[in-house]
Short mmCIF file of C-alpha atoms in Angstrom, two decimals:
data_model
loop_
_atom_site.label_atom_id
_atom_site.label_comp_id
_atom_site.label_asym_id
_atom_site.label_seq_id
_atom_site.Cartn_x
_atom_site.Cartn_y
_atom_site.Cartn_z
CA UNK A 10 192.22 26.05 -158.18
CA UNK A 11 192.84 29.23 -156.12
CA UNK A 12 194.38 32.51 -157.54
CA UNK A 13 196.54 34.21 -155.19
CA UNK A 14 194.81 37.75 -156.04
CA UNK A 15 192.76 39.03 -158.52
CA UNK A 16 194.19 39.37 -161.88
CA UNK A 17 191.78 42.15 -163.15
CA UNK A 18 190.09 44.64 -161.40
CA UNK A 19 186.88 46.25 -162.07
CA UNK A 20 186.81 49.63 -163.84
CA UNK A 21 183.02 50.10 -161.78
CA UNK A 22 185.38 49.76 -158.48
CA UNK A 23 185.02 53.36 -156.59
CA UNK A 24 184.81 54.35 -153.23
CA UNK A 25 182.32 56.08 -152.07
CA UNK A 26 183.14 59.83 -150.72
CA UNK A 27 182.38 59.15 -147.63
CA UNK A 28 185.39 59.10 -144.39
CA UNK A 29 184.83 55.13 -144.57
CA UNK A 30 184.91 55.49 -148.31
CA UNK A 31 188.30 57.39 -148.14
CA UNK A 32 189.70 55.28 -145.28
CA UNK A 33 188.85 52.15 -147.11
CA UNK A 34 190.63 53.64 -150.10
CA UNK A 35 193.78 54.23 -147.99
CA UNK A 36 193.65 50.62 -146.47
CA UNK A 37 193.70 49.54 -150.34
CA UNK A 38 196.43 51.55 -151.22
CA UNK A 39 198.50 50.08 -148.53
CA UNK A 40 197.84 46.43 -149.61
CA UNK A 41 198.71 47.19 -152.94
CA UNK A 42 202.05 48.10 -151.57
CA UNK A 43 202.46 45.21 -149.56
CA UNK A 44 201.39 42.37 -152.36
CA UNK A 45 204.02 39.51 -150.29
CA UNK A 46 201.29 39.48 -147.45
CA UNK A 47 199.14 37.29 -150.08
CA UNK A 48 201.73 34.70 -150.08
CA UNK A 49 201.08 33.99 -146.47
CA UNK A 50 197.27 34.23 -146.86
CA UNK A 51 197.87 31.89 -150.28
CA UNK A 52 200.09 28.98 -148.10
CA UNK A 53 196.81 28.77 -145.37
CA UNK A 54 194.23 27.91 -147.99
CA UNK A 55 195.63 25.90 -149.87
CA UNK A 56 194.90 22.13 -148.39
CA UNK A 57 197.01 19.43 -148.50
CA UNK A 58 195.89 17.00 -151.44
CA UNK A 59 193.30 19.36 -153.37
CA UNK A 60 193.51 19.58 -156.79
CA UNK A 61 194.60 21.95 -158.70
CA UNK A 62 191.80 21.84 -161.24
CA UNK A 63 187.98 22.40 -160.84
CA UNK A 64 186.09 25.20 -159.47
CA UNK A 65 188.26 28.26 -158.10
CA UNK A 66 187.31 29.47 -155.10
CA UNK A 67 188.23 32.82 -153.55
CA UNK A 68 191.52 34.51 -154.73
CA UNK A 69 193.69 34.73 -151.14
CA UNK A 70 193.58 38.91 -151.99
CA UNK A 71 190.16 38.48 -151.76
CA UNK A 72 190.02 36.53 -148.50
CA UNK A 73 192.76 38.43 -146.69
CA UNK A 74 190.61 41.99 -147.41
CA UNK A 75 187.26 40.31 -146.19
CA UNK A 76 188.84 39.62 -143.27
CA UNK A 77 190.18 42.87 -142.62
CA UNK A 78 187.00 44.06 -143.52
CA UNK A 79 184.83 42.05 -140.85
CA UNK A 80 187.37 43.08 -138.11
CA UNK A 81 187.91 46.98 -138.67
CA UNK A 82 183.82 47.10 -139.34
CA UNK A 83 183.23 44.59 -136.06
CA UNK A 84 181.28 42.82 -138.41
CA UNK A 85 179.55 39.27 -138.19
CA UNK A 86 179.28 36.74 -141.27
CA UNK A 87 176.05 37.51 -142.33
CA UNK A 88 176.68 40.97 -142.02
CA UNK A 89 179.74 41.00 -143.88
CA UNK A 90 177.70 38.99 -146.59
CA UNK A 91 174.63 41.37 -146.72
CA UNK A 92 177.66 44.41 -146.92
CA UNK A 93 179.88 42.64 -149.82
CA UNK A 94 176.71 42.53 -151.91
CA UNK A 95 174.71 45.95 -150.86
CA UNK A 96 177.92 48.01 -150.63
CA UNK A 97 179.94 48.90 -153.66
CA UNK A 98 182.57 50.92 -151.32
CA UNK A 99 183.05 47.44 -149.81
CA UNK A 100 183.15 45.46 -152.99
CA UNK A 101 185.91 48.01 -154.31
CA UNK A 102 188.08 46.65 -151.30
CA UNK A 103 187.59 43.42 -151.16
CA UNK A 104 188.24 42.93 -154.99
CA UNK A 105 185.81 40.45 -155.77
CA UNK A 106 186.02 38.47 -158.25
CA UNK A 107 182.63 39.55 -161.13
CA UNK A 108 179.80 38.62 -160.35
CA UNK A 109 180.57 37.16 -156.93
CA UNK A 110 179.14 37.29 -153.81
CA UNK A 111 180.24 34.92 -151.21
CA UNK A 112 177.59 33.38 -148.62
CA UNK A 113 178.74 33.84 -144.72
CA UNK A 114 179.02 30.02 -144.82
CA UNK A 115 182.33 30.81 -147.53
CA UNK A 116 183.71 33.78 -145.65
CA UNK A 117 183.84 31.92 -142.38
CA UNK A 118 185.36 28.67 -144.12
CA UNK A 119 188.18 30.59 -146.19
CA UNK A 120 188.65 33.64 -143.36
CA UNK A 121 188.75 30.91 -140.38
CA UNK A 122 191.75 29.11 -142.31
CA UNK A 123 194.01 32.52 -142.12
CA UNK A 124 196.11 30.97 -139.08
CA UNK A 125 196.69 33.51 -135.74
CA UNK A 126 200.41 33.47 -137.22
CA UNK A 127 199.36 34.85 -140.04
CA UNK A 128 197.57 37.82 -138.80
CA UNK A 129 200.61 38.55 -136.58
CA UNK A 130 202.75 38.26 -139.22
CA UNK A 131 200.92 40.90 -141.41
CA UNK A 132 200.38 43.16 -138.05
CA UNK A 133 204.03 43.63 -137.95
CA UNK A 134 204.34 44.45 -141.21
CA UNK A 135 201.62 47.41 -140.40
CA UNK A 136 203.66 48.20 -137.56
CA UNK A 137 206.67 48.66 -139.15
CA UNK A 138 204.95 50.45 -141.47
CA UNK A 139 203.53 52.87 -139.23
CA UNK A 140 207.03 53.63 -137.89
CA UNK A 141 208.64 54.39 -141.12
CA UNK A 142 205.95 56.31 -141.86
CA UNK A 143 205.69 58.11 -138.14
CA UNK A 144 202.22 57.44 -137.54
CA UNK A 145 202.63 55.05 -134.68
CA UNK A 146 205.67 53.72 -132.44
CA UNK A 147 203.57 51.12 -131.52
CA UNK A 148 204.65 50.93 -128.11
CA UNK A 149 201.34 51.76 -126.39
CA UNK A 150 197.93 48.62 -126.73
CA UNK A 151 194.61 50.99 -127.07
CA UNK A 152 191.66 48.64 -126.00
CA UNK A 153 188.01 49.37 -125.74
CA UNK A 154 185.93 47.72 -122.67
CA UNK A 155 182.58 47.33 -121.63
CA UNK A 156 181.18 48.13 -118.46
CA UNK A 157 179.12 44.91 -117.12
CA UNK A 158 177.40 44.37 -113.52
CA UNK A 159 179.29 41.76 -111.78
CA UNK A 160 178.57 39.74 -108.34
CA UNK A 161 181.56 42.01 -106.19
CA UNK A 162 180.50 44.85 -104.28
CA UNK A 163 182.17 48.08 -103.37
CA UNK A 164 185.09 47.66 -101.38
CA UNK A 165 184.59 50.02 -98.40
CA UNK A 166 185.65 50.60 -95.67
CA UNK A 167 182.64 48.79 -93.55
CA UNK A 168 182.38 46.34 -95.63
CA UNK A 169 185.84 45.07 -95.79
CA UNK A 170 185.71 45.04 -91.71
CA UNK A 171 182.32 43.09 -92.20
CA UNK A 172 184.05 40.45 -94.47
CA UNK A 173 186.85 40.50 -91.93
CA UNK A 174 184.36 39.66 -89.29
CA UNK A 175 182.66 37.09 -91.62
CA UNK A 176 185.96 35.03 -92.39
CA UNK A 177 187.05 34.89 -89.00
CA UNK A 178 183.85 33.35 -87.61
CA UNK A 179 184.07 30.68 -89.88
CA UNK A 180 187.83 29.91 -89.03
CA UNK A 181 186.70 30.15 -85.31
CA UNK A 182 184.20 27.28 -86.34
CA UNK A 183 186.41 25.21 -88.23
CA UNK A 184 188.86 25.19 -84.63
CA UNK A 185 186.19 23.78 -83.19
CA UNK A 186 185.70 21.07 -85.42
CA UNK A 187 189.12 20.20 -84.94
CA UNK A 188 187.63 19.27 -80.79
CA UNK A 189 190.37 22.36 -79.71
CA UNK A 190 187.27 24.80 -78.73
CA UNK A 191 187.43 28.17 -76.88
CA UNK A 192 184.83 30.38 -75.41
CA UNK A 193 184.36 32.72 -78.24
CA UNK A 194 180.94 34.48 -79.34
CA UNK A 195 179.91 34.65 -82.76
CA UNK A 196 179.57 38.55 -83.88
CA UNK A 197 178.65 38.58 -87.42
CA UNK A 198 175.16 39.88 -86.89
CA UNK A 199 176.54 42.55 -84.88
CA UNK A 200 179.31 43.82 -87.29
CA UNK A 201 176.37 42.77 -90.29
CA UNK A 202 173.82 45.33 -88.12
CA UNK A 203 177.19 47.77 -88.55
CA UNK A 204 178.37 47.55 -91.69
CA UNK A 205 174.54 48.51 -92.73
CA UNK A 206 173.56 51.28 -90.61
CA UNK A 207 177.30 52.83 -91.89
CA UNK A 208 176.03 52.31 -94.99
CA UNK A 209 172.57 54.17 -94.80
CA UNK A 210 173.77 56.86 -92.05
CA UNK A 211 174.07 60.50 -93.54
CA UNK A 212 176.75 62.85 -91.26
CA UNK A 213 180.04 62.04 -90.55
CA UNK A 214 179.78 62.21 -86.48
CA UNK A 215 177.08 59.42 -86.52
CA UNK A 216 179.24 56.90 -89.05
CA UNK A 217 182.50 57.27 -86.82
CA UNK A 218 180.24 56.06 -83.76
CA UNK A 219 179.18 53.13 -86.03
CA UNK A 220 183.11 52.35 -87.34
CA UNK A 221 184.35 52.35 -83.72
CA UNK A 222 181.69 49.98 -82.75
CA UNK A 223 182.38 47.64 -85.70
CA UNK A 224 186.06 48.12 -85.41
CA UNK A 225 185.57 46.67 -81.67
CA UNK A 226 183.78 44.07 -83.14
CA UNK A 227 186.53 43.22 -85.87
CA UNK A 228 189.31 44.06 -83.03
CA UNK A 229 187.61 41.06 -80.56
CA UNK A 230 187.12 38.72 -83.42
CA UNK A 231 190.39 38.91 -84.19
CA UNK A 232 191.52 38.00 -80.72
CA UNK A 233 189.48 34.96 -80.86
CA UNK A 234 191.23 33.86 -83.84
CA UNK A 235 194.97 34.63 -82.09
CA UNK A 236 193.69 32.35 -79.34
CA UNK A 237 192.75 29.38 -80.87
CA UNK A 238 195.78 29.51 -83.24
CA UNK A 239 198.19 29.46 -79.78
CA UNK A 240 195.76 26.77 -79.00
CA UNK A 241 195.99 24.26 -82.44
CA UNK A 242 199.76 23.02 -82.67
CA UNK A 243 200.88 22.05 -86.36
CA UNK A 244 201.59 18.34 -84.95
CA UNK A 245 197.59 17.95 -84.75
CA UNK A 246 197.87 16.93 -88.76
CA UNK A 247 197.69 18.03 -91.97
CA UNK A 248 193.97 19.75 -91.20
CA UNK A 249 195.04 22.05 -88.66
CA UNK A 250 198.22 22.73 -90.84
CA UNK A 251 195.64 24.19 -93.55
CA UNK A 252 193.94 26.06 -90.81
CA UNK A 253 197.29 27.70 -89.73
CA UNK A 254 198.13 28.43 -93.21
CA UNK A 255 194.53 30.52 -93.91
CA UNK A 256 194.98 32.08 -90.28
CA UNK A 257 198.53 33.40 -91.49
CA UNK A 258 197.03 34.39 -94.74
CA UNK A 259 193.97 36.26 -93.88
CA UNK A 260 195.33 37.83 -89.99
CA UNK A 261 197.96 40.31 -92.49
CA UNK A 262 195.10 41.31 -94.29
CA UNK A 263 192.60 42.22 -91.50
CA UNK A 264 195.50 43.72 -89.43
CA UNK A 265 196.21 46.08 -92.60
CA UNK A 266 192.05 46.83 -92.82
CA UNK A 267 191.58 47.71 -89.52
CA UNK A 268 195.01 50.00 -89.74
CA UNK A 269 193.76 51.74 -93.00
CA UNK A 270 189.83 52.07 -91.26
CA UNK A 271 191.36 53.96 -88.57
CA UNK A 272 193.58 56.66 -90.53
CA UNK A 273 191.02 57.17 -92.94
CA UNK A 274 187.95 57.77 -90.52
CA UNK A 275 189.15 58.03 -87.33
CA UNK A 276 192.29 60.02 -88.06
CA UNK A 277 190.69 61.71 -90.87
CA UNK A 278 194.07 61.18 -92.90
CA UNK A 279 193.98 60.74 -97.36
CA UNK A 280 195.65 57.18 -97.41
CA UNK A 281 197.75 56.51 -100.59
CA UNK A 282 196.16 54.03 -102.56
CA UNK A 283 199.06 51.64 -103.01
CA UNK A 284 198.66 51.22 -98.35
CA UNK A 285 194.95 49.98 -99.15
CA UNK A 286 193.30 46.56 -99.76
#
């Protein structure tokens, strides 16, 4: 049999006077005054066809402040565990029954069973709270993030024109496949040689020489691709339909490139972020 919350508290209950000892206090306090969450809490533990007699397990006050304990501490399991039983700040909130402390294997069974609805539930009623109390509106979502390495490089300028360069070729060999060749000339090591020595070259006079080079580059690429589009009709079937579609896709996109490449180094012109790829 499970109590919904504990029916006694312990007179050795105190929070330490520490800020997490005084914000833990407040946290408390605010449960107290919200006693109908338990109800919610109570209706996910209990399982259909247990008994009501024999060992009781957690009270659902209990449960419900362990797991807002192992969230607002970013807690795992064990460390919850190790903190319910070393911490007596921690054991004030969570109202533990005497005597008890709970193994991670319990906390994750009884705090796993709180459904998602639940928790949304009971963070509207903090909202709402908050409001009344005009310490939050609640209308802006504060998240923290983590800055990881990822496999996407820096999208510059010289590289962009390099990728346009790389895309193209391919397209340009998947015309020919299709037995509709035209004398074109493969240029990726060229723009590849480019997009490097941009890359590496200190002074600006030296990188425009190396931009107008690879924007040639790009510029005749792209001209290859224009020709064997005229070249592929749509009747040819449903490969050279695909083919049409990526040309139509990707020529936008290397058009708009090259446009932004040349007011931003040859022009020397601040373009507004929402014109750039």
């Amino acid at each position: 049999m499970r109590q919904e919350r504990t029916v006694q508290s312990n007179i050795f209950d105190l929070f330490a006077e520490h800020e997490i000892g005084r914000e833990l206090k407040a946290m408390s306090q605010w449960l107290d005054e919200h006693r109908d969450l338990l109800g919610l809490v109570a209706q996910d533990l209990r399982r259909h066809g247990v008994k009501e007699t024999g060992r009781e397990g957690l009270p659902a006050e209990a449960v419900l402040r362990c797991a807002l304990l192992k969230q607002h501490r970013q807690l795992s399991y064990e460390e919850l565990a190790f903190h319910l039983e070393d911490s007596a700040s921690f054991r004030a909130f969570a109202r533990l029954p005497w005597g008890c402390s709970p193994k991670k294997s319990v906390l994750h069974k009884t705090i796993s069973a709180i459904r998602a609805e639940t928790f949304e539930a009971i963070n509207r009623v903090l909202l709402t709270s908050a409001r009344q109390d005009k310490v939050e509106r609640g209308k802006v979502v504060r998240i923290d993030s983590t800055v990881t390495s990822a496999l996407m490089h820096e999208p510059s300028d010289s590289s962009l024109l390099w990728d346009c360069v790389r895309v193209m070729v391919r397209l340009l060999q998947q015309a020919d496949a299709q037995g509709r060749a035209i004398p074109w000339h493969d240029h990726c090591r060229a723009a590849k040689k480019r997009s490097r020595a941009i890359q590496f070259t200190r002074g600006r006079p030296k990188r425009v020489q190396h931009y107008r080079a690879l924007l040639r580059i790009t510029r005749t690429t792209l001209n290859y691709l224009e020709q064997a589009a005229a070249q592929l009709p749509l009747a040819a079937g449903p490969a050279v339909e695909l083919w049409q579609a990526q040309v139509r896709h990707y020529k936008p996109l290397i058009e708009r490139i090259i446009a932004q490449t040349e007011r931003r180094v040859l022009a020397g012109e601040a373009v507004p972020a929402g014109d750039k790829l």
